[in-house]
Coordinates of C-alpha atoms in Angstrom, one line a residue:
M1 CA -7.9 -18.5 -25.3
G2 CA -4.2 -19.4 -25.2
A3 CA -3.4 -16.2 -27.3
A4 CA -5.4 -13.9 -25.1
V5 CA -4.4 -15.2 -21.7
P6 CA -0.8 -15.9 -20.6
L7 CA -0.1 -19.6 -20.0
N8 CA 0.8 -19.1 -16.4
L9 CA -2.8 -17.9 -15.7
L10 CA -4.5 -21.0 -17.2
P11 CA -4.8 -22.8 -13.8
E12 CA -6.5 -19.8 -12.3
L13 CA -8.7 -19.5 -15.3
I14 CA -9.9 -23.1 -15.1
Q15 CA -10.5 -22.8 -11.3
A16 CA -12.5 -19.6 -11.8
G17 CA -14.5 -21.2 -14.6
A18 CA -15.4 -24.2 -12.5
W19 CA -16.4 -21.9 -9.6
R20 CA -18.8 -20.0 -11.9
A21 CA -20.2 -23.2 -13.4
L22 CA -21.0 -24.6 -9.9
A23 CA -22.9 -21.4 -8.9
P24 CA -26.4 -23.0 -9.3
V25 CA -25.5 -26.0 -7.2
R26 CA -23.9 -23.8 -4.6
V27 CA -26.9 -21.5 -4.3
W28 CA -29.3 -24.4 -4.1
G29 CA -27.4 -26.1 -1.4
R30 CA -27.1 -23.0 0.8
R31 CA -30.8 -22.0 0.4
N32 CA -32.4 -25.2 1.4
W33 CA -34.1 -25.8 4.7
F34 CA -31.5 -28.3 6.1
Y35 CA -28.5 -26.0 5.5
R36 CA -30.3 -23.0 7.1
R37 CA -30.9 -25.0 10.3
L38 CA -27.1 -24.9 10.7
L39 CA -27.2 -21.1 10.9
R40 CA -29.3 -21.1 14.0
G41 CA -27.9 -20.4 17.5
P42 CA -28.0 -17.8 20.3
L43 CA -29.8 -14.6 19.3
T44 CA -28.6 -11.3 20.5
D45 CA -30.9 -8.3 20.8
H46 CA -28.4 -5.4 20.4
I47 CA -25.2 -4.4 18.9
A48 CA -22.6 -4.4 21.7
F49 CA -20.1 -2.1 19.9
H50 CA -20.4 0.4 17.1
P51 CA -17.1 0.8 15.3
H52 CA -16.2 4.3 14.0
D53 CA -16.3 4.6 10.3
A54 CA -13.6 7.1 9.3
N55 CA -14.7 7.3 5.7
P56 CA -16.0 10.8 4.9
Q57 CA -19.7 11.1 4.1
R58 CA -21.5 13.7 1.9
L59 CA -24.9 15.1 2.7
E60 CA -25.7 15.4 -1.0
D61 CA -25.6 11.6 -1.2
A62 CA -28.3 11.4 1.4
D63 CA -30.3 14.1 -0.3
A64 CA -30.3 12.2 -3.5
L65 CA -31.4 9.0 -1.7
L66 CA -34.3 10.9 -0.1
R67 CA -35.3 12.0 -3.6
G68 CA -35.3 8.4 -4.9
R69 CA -31.9 8.5 -6.7
F70 CA -29.4 5.8 -5.8
R71 CA -26.0 6.8 -6.9
F72 CA -23.1 4.3 -6.7
N73 CA -19.9 4.0 -8.7
G74 CA -20.7 6.9 -10.9
E75 CA -24.0 5.4 -12.0
S76 CA -27.5 6.2 -10.8
L77 CA -31.0 4.7 -10.7
D78 CA -34.2 6.6 -10.0
V79 CA -36.9 4.9 -7.9
A80 CA -40.4 6.3 -8.0
G81 CA -44.0 5.4 -7.5
G82 CA -43.5 3.3 -4.4
A83 CA -41.3 0.7 -6.2
S84 CA -38.5 -1.0 -4.5
V85 CA -34.9 -0.4 -5.7
F86 CA -34.3 -4.1 -5.1
D87 CA -36.9 -5.0 -7.8
L88 CA -35.4 -2.8 -10.5
T89 CA -32.7 -3.7 -13.1
P90 CA -29.4 -2.5 -11.8
P91 CA -27.2 -0.3 -14.1
S92 CA -24.2 -2.6 -13.6
P93 CA -22.9 -5.4 -11.4
D94 CA -20.7 -3.0 -9.5
W95 CA -23.6 -0.8 -8.7
L96 CA -25.6 -3.8 -7.5
K97 CA -22.8 -4.8 -5.1
E98 CA -22.8 -1.3 -3.6
L99 CA -26.6 -1.6 -3.1
H100 CA -26.3 -5.0 -1.4
G101 CA -23.4 -3.8 0.6
F102 CA -25.6 -1.1 2.3
S103 CA -23.2 1.7 1.4
W104 CA -26.3 4.0 1.5
L105 CA -26.7 3.5 5.2
A106 CA -23.7 5.6 6.1
S107 CA -25.0 8.6 4.1
L108 CA -28.5 8.4 5.6
S109 CA -27.0 8.0 9.1
A110 CA -24.8 11.1 8.6
A111 CA -27.8 13.1 7.4
G112 CA -30.0 12.1 10.4
G113 CA -33.6 13.0 10.8
E114 CA -36.8 11.1 10.7
A115 CA -37.1 10.9 6.9
A116 CA -33.6 9.4 6.5
R117 CA -34.3 6.9 9.4
L118 CA -37.6 5.8 7.8
L119 CA -36.0 5.3 4.4
A120 CA -33.2 3.3 5.9
T121 CA -35.6 1.2 7.9
N122 CA -37.8 0.5 4.8
L123 CA -34.7 -0.4 2.7
I124 CA -33.5 -2.9 5.3
T125 CA -37.0 -4.4 5.4
Q126 CA -37.2 -4.7 1.6
W127 CA -33.8 -6.4 1.5
I128 CA -34.7 -9.0 4.2
R129 CA -38.0 -9.8 2.4
R130 CA -36.3 -10.3 -1.0
H131 CA -32.8 -11.6 0.0
G132 CA -33.3 -13.2 3.4
R133 CA -31.9 -16.4 2.1
Y134 CA -28.7 -17.1 0.3
S135 CA -28.3 -15.7 -3.2
E136 CA -25.4 -14.3 -5.2
P137 CA -24.1 -11.7 -5.3
A138 CA -26.1 -10.5 -2.2
W139 CA -24.6 -13.2 0.0
S140 CA -21.2 -13.4 -1.5
P141 CA -18.7 -13.1 1.4
H142 CA -17.2 -9.7 0.6
I143 CA -20.6 -8.2 -0.1
M144 CA -22.0 -9.7 3.1
A145 CA -19.0 -8.3 5.0
R146 CA -19.6 -4.8 3.8
R147 CA -23.3 -5.1 4.7
L148 CA -22.5 -6.3 8.2
M149 CA -19.9 -3.6 8.7
S150 CA -22.3 -0.9 7.5
I151 CA -24.9 -2.1 10.1
F152 CA -22.3 -2.4 12.9
C153 CA -21.0 1.1 12.2
H154 CA -24.3 2.9 11.5
G155 CA -27.1 0.6 12.7
R156 CA -27.7 2.6 15.9
F157 CA -29.4 5.1 13.6
V158 CA -32.2 2.6 12.7
I159 CA -32.2 0.2 15.7
A160 CA -32.8 2.8 18.4
N161 CA -36.5 3.2 19.1
S162 CA -37.4 0.7 16.4
D163 CA -40.3 -1.7 16.5
M164 CA -39.6 -4.9 18.5
M165 CA -40.8 -7.2 15.8
W166 CA -38.7 -5.4 13.2
R167 CA -35.7 -5.4 15.4
S168 CA -36.1 -9.2 16.0
R169 CA -36.3 -9.9 12.2
L170 CA -33.1 -7.8 11.7
F171 CA -31.1 -9.7 14.4
V172 CA -32.3 -13.1 13.1
S173 CA -30.9 -12.0 9.7
L174 CA -27.7 -10.7 11.2
R175 CA -27.2 -14.0 13.0
E176 CA -27.6 -16.0 9.8
Q177 CA -25.3 -13.7 7.8
S178 CA -22.6 -13.8 10.5
R179 CA -22.7 -17.6 10.7
M180 CA -22.7 -17.9 7.0
L181 CA -19.8 -15.6 6.8
E182 CA -17.9 -17.8 9.2
R183 CA -18.4 -20.7 6.8
I184 CA -17.5 -19.1 3.5
C185 CA -15.1 -16.3 4.5
A186 CA -12.3 -17.9 2.5
E187 CA -14.3 -17.6 -0.7
A188 CA -13.9 -13.8 -0.8
P189 CA -12.0 -12.5 -3.8
D190 CA -8.3 -12.4 -3.1
G191 CA -6.8 -9.1 -2.2
L192 CA -8.2 -6.2 0.0
A193 CA -11.7 -7.7 -0.2
R194 CA -10.5 -10.8 1.6
L195 CA -8.8 -8.8 4.3
E196 CA -12.0 -6.7 4.8
T197 CA -14.1 -9.9 5.0
S198 CA -11.8 -11.3 7.8
V199 CA -12.2 -8.0 9.7
A200 CA -15.9 -8.2 9.3
L201 CA -16.0 -11.7 10.6
A202 CA -14.0 -10.7 13.7
L203 CA -16.1 -7.6 14.2
S204 CA -19.3 -9.8 14.1
G205 CA -17.9 -11.7 17.1
V206 CA -17.5 -8.5 19.1
C207 CA -20.5 -6.5 17.9
M208 CA -23.0 -9.4 18.0
N209 CA -21.7 -10.6 21.3
D210 CA -23.3 -14.0 20.7
C211 CA -20.3 -16.3 19.8
A212 CA -16.8 -15.9 21.1
G213 CA -15.6 -18.6 18.8
R214 CA -16.5 -16.5 15.8
L215 CA -14.3 -13.7 17.0
Q216 CA -11.4 -16.2 17.4
T217 CA -12.0 -17.6 13.9
G218 CA -12.1 -14.1 12.4
L219 CA -8.8 -13.1 14.1
E220 CA -7.1 -16.2 12.9
R221 CA -8.2 -15.6 9.4
L222 CA -7.2 -12.0 9.7
E223 CA -3.7 -12.9 10.8
V224 CA -3.4 -15.2 7.8
E225 CA -4.4 -12.3 5.5
I226 CA -2.1 -9.8 7.2
A227 CA 0.8 -12.2 6.7
R228 CA -0.1 -12.4 3.0
Q229 CA -1.0 -8.8 2.3
I230 CA 1.0 -6.5 4.6
L231 CA 4.7 -6.3 3.6
P232 CA 7.6 -6.0 6.0
D233 CA 7.9 -2.3 5.4
G234 CA 4.2 -1.8 6.1
G235 CA 3.0 -1.4 2.5
H236 CA 0.1 -3.3 1.0
V237 CA 1.0 -6.1 -1.4
D238 CA -0.9 -4.6 -4.3
R239 CA 1.3 -1.5 -3.9
S240 CA -1.6 1.0 -3.9
P241 CA -1.3 3.8 -1.3
E242 CA -5.1 4.1 -1.2
D243 CA -5.6 0.4 -0.5
L244 CA -3.0 0.7 2.2
L245 CA -5.2 3.5 3.7
H246 CA -8.3 1.3 3.6
A247 CA -6.5 -1.7 5.1
Y248 CA -5.1 0.6 7.9
N249 CA -8.7 1.8 8.6
Y250 CA -10.0 -1.8 8.8
L251 CA -7.3 -2.8 11.3
T252 CA -8.0 0.3 13.4
M253 CA -11.6 -0.7 13.6
I254 CA -10.9 -4.2 14.9
M255 CA -8.3 -2.8 17.3
D256 CA -10.9 -0.5 18.7
A257 CA -13.4 -3.3 19.0
L258 CA -11.0 -5.5 21.0
A259 CA -10.0 -2.6 23.2
A260 CA -13.7 -1.9 24.0
S261 CA -14.1 -5.6 25.0
D262 CA -10.9 -5.5 27.1
L263 CA -9.3 -8.0 24.8
E264 CA -5.6 -8.0 23.9
P265 CA -5.1 -7.9 20.1
P266 CA -2.9 -10.6 18.5
H267 CA 0.7 -9.6 18.1
G268 CA 0.5 -9.9 14.3
L269 CA -2.4 -7.4 14.2
R270 CA -0.7 -4.9 16.4
N271 CA 2.6 -5.2 14.7
A272 CA 1.2 -4.8 11.2
R273 CA -0.7 -1.7 12.2
D274 CA 2.4 -0.2 13.7
R275 CA 4.3 -0.8 10.4
M276 CA 1.6 0.6 8.2
A277 CA 1.4 4.0 9.8
P278 CA 4.9 5.1 8.6
M279 CA 4.1 3.9 5.1
L280 CA 1.0 6.0 5.0
R281 CA 3.2 9.0 5.9
F282 CA 5.6 7.9 3.2
F283 CA 2.9 8.3 0.5
R284 CA 1.5 11.6 1.8
H285 CA 2.2 14.9 0.1
A286 CA 2.4 18.0 2.2
D287 CA -1.3 18.7 1.4
G288 CA -2.1 15.7 3.6
A289 CA -3.4 13.4 0.8
L290 CA -1.8 10.5 -1.0
A291 CA 0.4 10.2 -4.1
L292 CA -1.3 8.6 -7.1
F293 CA 0.3 5.2 -7.7
Q294 CA -0.9 1.8 -8.7
G295 CA -4.6 2.5 -9.0
G296 CA -4.9 4.7 -5.9
Q297 CA -6.5 8.2 -5.7
E298 CA -5.6 11.0 -3.2
G299 CA -8.0 9.8 -0.5
S300 CA -9.4 12.1 2.2
A301 CA -6.7 14.2 3.9
R302 CA -9.0 14.6 6.9
M303 CA -9.5 10.9 7.2
I304 CA -5.8 10.2 6.9
A305 CA -4.9 12.8 9.5
S306 CA -7.6 11.4 11.9
L307 CA -6.3 7.9 11.6
L308 CA -2.6 8.8 11.9
A309 CA -3.3 11.0 14.9
R310 CA -4.1 7.8 16.8
D311 CA -0.8 6.2 16.0
E312 CA 1.0 5.9 19.3
V313 CA 4.3 4.8 17.8
R314 CA 4.7 7.8 15.5
G315 CA 7.0 6.0 13.3
Q316 CA 8.6 8.1 10.5
P317 CA 8.7 6.9 6.8
F318 CA 11.8 5.3 5.3
G319 CA 13.6 6.9 2.4
H320 CA 13.5 3.6 0.5
A321 CA 10.5 1.3 1.0
R322 CA 12.3 -1.7 -0.5
H323 CA 9.6 -4.3 -0.2
S324 CA 6.9 -2.0 -1.5
G325 CA 9.2 -0.8 -4.3
Y326 CA 9.2 3.0 -3.8
Q327 CA 11.8 5.8 -3.2
R328 CA 11.1 9.1 -1.4
L329 CA 13.3 12.2 -1.5
T330 CA 12.6 15.2 0.8
A331 CA 14.4 18.5 1.1
G332 CA 13.2 21.9 2.1
R333 CA 9.6 22.2 1.1
S334 CA 9.9 19.6 -1.7
I335 CA 8.9 15.9 -1.8
I336 CA 9.5 13.4 -4.6
Q337 CA 8.0 9.9 -4.6
M338 CA 9.0 7.4 -7.2
D339 CA 7.7 4.0 -8.2
C340 CA 10.7 1.6 -8.6
G341 CA 8.9 -1.7 -8.2
K342 CA 7.2 -4.3 -10.4
L343 CA 3.7 -5.6 -10.9
P344 CA 2.1 -7.4 -7.9
E345 CA 1.4 -11.0 -8.4
G346 CA -1.9 -12.8 -9.3
A347 CA -5.2 -11.2 -8.3
F348 CA -3.3 -8.4 -6.6
A349 CA -2.6 -6.9 -10.1
E350 CA -6.3 -6.5 -10.9
Q351 CA -6.1 -2.7 -10.4
A352 CA -2.3 -2.3 -11.1
H353 CA -0.9 0.4 -13.2
A354 CA 2.1 0.3 -15.7
G355 CA 3.8 3.4 -14.1
F356 CA 7.3 2.0 -13.7
L357 CA 9.8 4.7 -12.7
A358 CA 7.1 7.3 -12.6
F359 CA 7.4 10.0 -10.0
E360 CA 5.5 12.8 -8.3
L361 CA 6.9 16.1 -7.2
S362 CA 5.3 18.6 -4.7
S363 CA 6.4 21.9 -3.3
G364 CA 4.9 22.8 0.1
P365 CA 1.1 22.1 0.0
Y366 CA 1.0 22.2 -3.9
R367 CA 1.5 19.3 -6.3
L368 CA 3.6 20.0 -9.3
V369 CA 4.3 16.8 -11.3
V370 CA 1.7 14.1 -10.9
N371 CA 0.4 10.9 -12.4
C372 CA -3.0 11.0 -14.0
G373 CA -4.7 9.0 -11.2
A374 CA -7.4 6.3 -11.4
G375 CA -11.1 6.1 -12.3
G376 CA -12.0 4.8 -8.9
K377 CA -15.6 4.2 -8.0
H378 CA -16.9 7.4 -9.8
Q379 CA -15.2 7.3 -13.1
R380 CA -15.0 3.7 -14.2
G381 CA -14.9 4.6 -17.8
W382 CA -11.5 6.0 -17.4
D383 CA -9.9 3.0 -15.7
E384 CA -8.3 1.4 -18.7
A385 CA -6.9 4.6 -20.2
L386 CA -5.3 5.6 -16.9
R387 CA -3.6 2.3 -16.3
V388 CA -1.2 2.5 -19.2
T389 CA 2.3 3.9 -19.0
A390 CA 1.4 7.1 -20.9
A391 CA -0.8 8.2 -18.0
H392 CA 2.2 8.4 -15.7
S393 CA 5.2 10.7 -15.4
T394 CA 7.7 8.4 -17.0
L395 CA 8.9 7.2 -20.3
T396 CA 7.2 5.1 -23.0
L397 CA 8.6 3.5 -26.1
A398 CA 6.8 3.5 -29.4
D399 CA 3.7 4.6 -27.6
R400 CA 3.4 1.1 -26.0
S401 CA 2.5 0.4 -22.4
S402 CA 5.2 -1.3 -20.4
A403 CA 2.5 -3.8 -19.1
Q404 CA -0.8 -5.0 -20.6
I405 CA -4.3 -5.5 -19.3
L406 CA -6.0 -8.8 -20.1
P407 CA -8.0 -8.1 -23.3
P408 CA -11.8 -8.4 -23.3
G409 CA -12.9 -12.0 -23.5
L410 CA -13.1 -15.1 -21.3
G411 CA -9.9 -14.4 -19.5
R412 CA -10.9 -10.9 -18.3
D413 CA -14.4 -12.1 -17.6
L414 CA -13.2 -14.8 -15.2
L415 CA -10.1 -13.2 -13.7
G416 CA -10.9 -9.5 -13.9
P417 CA -9.0 -6.8 -15.7
R418 CA -5.6 -8.1 -14.4
M419 CA -2.4 -6.5 -15.6
T420 CA 0.4 -8.7 -16.9
G421 CA 4.0 -8.3 -18.0
G422 CA 6.1 -5.4 -16.7
P423 CA 9.6 -5.6 -15.3
H424 CA 11.2 -8.8 -14.2
Q425 CA 14.1 -7.4 -12.3
P426 CA 13.6 -3.7 -11.4
F427 CA 16.5 -2.0 -9.7
S428 CA 16.9 1.1 -7.6
R429 CA 19.4 2.6 -5.2
R430 CA 19.9 5.9 -3.4
S431 CA 23.0 7.9 -2.5
E432 CA 24.0 11.3 -1.2
T433 CA 26.2 13.4 -3.5
S434 CA 27.5 16.9 -3.4
L435 CA 24.5 18.0 -5.3
G436 CA 22.0 16.3 -3.0
W437 CA 20.2 13.0 -2.7
M438 CA 20.1 10.9 -5.8
V439 CA 18.0 7.9 -6.9
E440 CA 19.1 5.6 -9.7
A441 CA 16.7 3.1 -11.1
N442 CA 16.0 1.0 -14.1
H443 CA 13.5 -1.6 -15.4
D444 CA 13.5 -4.2 -18.2
A445 CA 9.8 -4.2 -19.1
Y446 CA 10.6 -3.1 -22.7
V447 CA 13.4 -5.7 -23.3
P448 CA 11.2 -8.5 -24.6
E449 CA 9.6 -6.4 -27.3
F450 CA 12.3 -3.8 -28.1
G451 CA 15.5 -5.0 -26.5
L452 CA 15.8 -1.7 -24.6
R453 CA 16.2 -0.9 -20.9
H454 CA 14.9 2.3 -19.3
E455 CA 17.2 3.9 -16.8
R456 CA 16.3 7.0 -14.7
K457 CA 18.3 9.1 -12.4
I458 CA 16.8 11.9 -10.2
T459 CA 18.7 14.2 -7.9
M460 CA 17.1 16.7 -5.4
S461 CA 19.3 19.5 -4.1
H462 CA 19.8 19.9 -0.4
Q463 CA 17.4 22.9 -0.3
G464 CA 14.8 21.1 -2.5
Q465 CA 14.8 23.9 -5.0
V466 CA 16.4 22.1 -7.9
V467 CA 15.4 18.7 -9.2
T468 CA 17.5 17.3 -12.0
G469 CA 16.9 14.1 -14.0
A470 CA 18.2 12.0 -16.8
D471 CA 16.4 9.2 -18.7
R472 CA 18.5 6.8 -20.7
I473 CA 17.3 4.2 -23.1
V474 CA 20.0 1.5 -23.3
P475 CA 20.1 -1.3 -25.9
V476 CA 20.6 -4.7 -24.3
T477 CA 20.4 -6.7 -27.6
T478 CA 21.8 -5.9 -31.1
G479 CA 20.3 -5.4 -34.5
G480 CA 17.2 -3.4 -33.3
H481 CA 15.4 -0.7 -35.4
A482 CA 15.0 2.9 -34.4
V483 CA 12.4 3.3 -31.7
A484 CA 10.5 6.5 -30.7
F485 CA 10.5 7.5 -27.1
T486 CA 8.2 9.9 -25.2
L487 CA 9.0 11.3 -21.8
R488 CA 6.0 12.7 -20.0
F489 CA 5.6 15.0 -17.0
H490 CA 1.9 15.4 -16.2
I491 CA 1.3 18.7 -14.4
H492 CA -1.3 19.2 -11.6
P493 CA -4.3 21.2 -12.9
D494 CA -3.8 23.9 -10.3
V495 CA -0.4 24.8 -11.9
R496 CA -0.4 27.3 -14.8
I497 CA 2.0 26.7 -17.7
S498 CA 3.6 29.3 -20.0
R499 CA 6.6 29.6 -22.3
L500 CA 9.6 31.7 -21.1
E501 CA 11.2 34.1 -23.5
G502 CA 14.7 33.1 -22.5
G503 CA 13.9 29.4 -23.0
G504 CA 12.2 26.8 -21.0
I505 CA 8.7 26.5 -19.6
L506 CA 7.3 28.4 -16.5
L507 CA 5.2 26.5 -14.0
K508 CA 3.3 28.8 -11.7
L509 CA 1.8 27.4 -8.5
P510 CA -1.4 28.8 -6.8
N511 CA 0.8 30.7 -4.2
A512 CA 2.6 32.4 -7.1
E513 CA 5.7 30.3 -6.6
G514 CA 7.5 29.7 -9.9
W515 CA 9.4 26.7 -11.3
R516 CA 11.2 26.5 -14.6
F517 CA 11.4 23.4 -16.7
R518 CA 14.1 22.8 -19.2
A519 CA 15.1 19.6 -21.1
G520 CA 17.5 18.4 -23.8
G521 CA 17.8 15.3 -25.8
G522 CA 14.4 15.6 -27.5
E523 CA 11.8 17.9 -28.8
V524 CA 9.9 19.7 -25.9
S525 CA 6.1 20.4 -26.3
V526 CA 3.1 20.9 -24.1
E527 CA 0.1 18.7 -24.6
E528 CA -3.3 18.1 -23.0
S529 CA -3.8 15.7 -20.1
V530 CA -6.3 14.8 -17.4
Y531 CA -6.1 14.4 -13.6
L532 CA -8.3 12.1 -11.6
G533 CA -7.1 12.4 -8.1
G534 CA -10.6 12.5 -6.8
E535 CA -14.2 12.0 -8.0
T536 CA -14.1 14.4 -10.9
V537 CA -12.1 14.5 -14.2
R538 CA -10.0 17.7 -14.3
R539 CA -8.4 18.9 -17.5
T540 CA -4.7 19.7 -17.3
E541 CA -1.5 19.7 -19.4
Q542 CA 1.7 17.6 -19.7
L543 CA 5.2 18.4 -20.6
V544 CA 6.5 16.1 -23.3
V545 CA 10.0 15.3 -24.5
A546 CA 10.1 13.2 -27.7
G547 CA 13.0 11.6 -29.5
Q548 CA 14.4 8.4 -31.0
V549 CA 16.8 5.7 -29.9
H550 CA 18.9 3.9 -32.5
D551 CA 21.7 1.3 -32.1
T552 CA 23.3 3.2 -29.2
A553 CA 21.9 4.6 -26.0
A554 CA 19.9 7.7 -26.1
E555 CA 19.5 10.2 -23.2
A556 CA 17.1 13.0 -22.3
A557 CA 18.2 15.3 -19.5
W558 CA 15.8 17.6 -17.7
V559 CA 15.5 20.0 -14.7
F560 CA 12.9 21.6 -12.6
E561 CA 14.2 24.6 -10.7
Q562 CA 12.5 27.1 -8.4
I563 CA 12.8 30.7 -9.7
V564 CA 11.6 34.1 -8.6
V565 CA 8.7 35.4 -10.8

């Protein structure tokens, strides 16, 4: 155990093991008759406010559900012959969490129609009959929070014109779940799930309209999580652009609920939301979607635009998001975003990526240089491969990742696939030169193993038509052996790659715009790659510069320049 898990994680490992060992006692205590008496109280008969769910829905998901196919997290289970999906063996724990979180209700609500309403009603009835009392994971706080938010957002679809007895059973269950959530909210997994759970608790105080104290408790817990998770520059502490989008959506939902009840939002909530909007703009490419950093995917451009359209402050992004650890260069039609930070701490590193000094480049609405992305909910099998350094547009040494995922075993089982290692003291600065804006950055993630520091310099011309860069590998200790380095530039799958007769590589965008790539300091080749910015795996290619570093510093210089083709 000591060899597999870093020593600094042992206290968390012991705590997680104790929590798991006590699960039978915890479940027994919360299921018994005496404990359930504590969940009684005033009973509402309607949902006073239905928050707007900005997440996009697909009608094909509802169609699959109506045909008995439950598809979550890239896995599916077919239900036939009058069986209940809640009685069948789930494909995976993650699939089961989506089922208990009622994620299917949004799809059925979007589809509408009597068949969808009847299916949703039957599924809710089945769930109440089988899981009306505390059990895990069904009543785990973050799963309960998702279920409550699904009903608050989409419940009108099934509650309107429903049978009085059915509606009464539903609201009894909602009362017990809301009161249970108030008691165990702090048990939610650390990270975005705990922020979401706090939002759900506060929403229950508005939407249920049966306990003003629950709203206050939820807002207090939410302010605690905002202080922990939203950085001074507006980024999320796990450094994922997509998680920032989800957090911004959650805060927008509770702001809307408070406005509908003529209640003033707490200062911390309003201030955080105002800081987050510019950071969302920071991470957007001109196509309206997000850059692929730290486990995030592109997200929905329509959802992002819809949320930002409601931002009254209209704050513009910084060039340097110091607390989040990113740099952004813009000129003409070109945008560069660069990861200059380090791993988030603790549980916030569970989805982190080892993409230190990686960058993305876009020209107008088209992406040129990208990172490979993340498996997300639909391609879980790709997660581990996409988190290593080689899946990012940056440099690797000896084909080793600059940070490591906890290996399979007890540590990962209890703490999740957390990433460890990485830079201790990353550095970056920006300056304006006669050639344009320049970012200089370095990281020391490879120093412990190889005694080498990676330095990267990127300059964007004033018109945005030329991007020059240099990557240096600098020895910081003596007596090292020769080490191979590989510099990768993953290219978006919509870009066509071909060799130029006069030297260099031509990159042709969908609008016929051409960019030429040239590099020195290593052998240049074109290799296969993948892109997972969304739900599907797309084959693409990468530009590779390979060389070796010996006792003295090595450097690879490169340039992307727009040309007429």
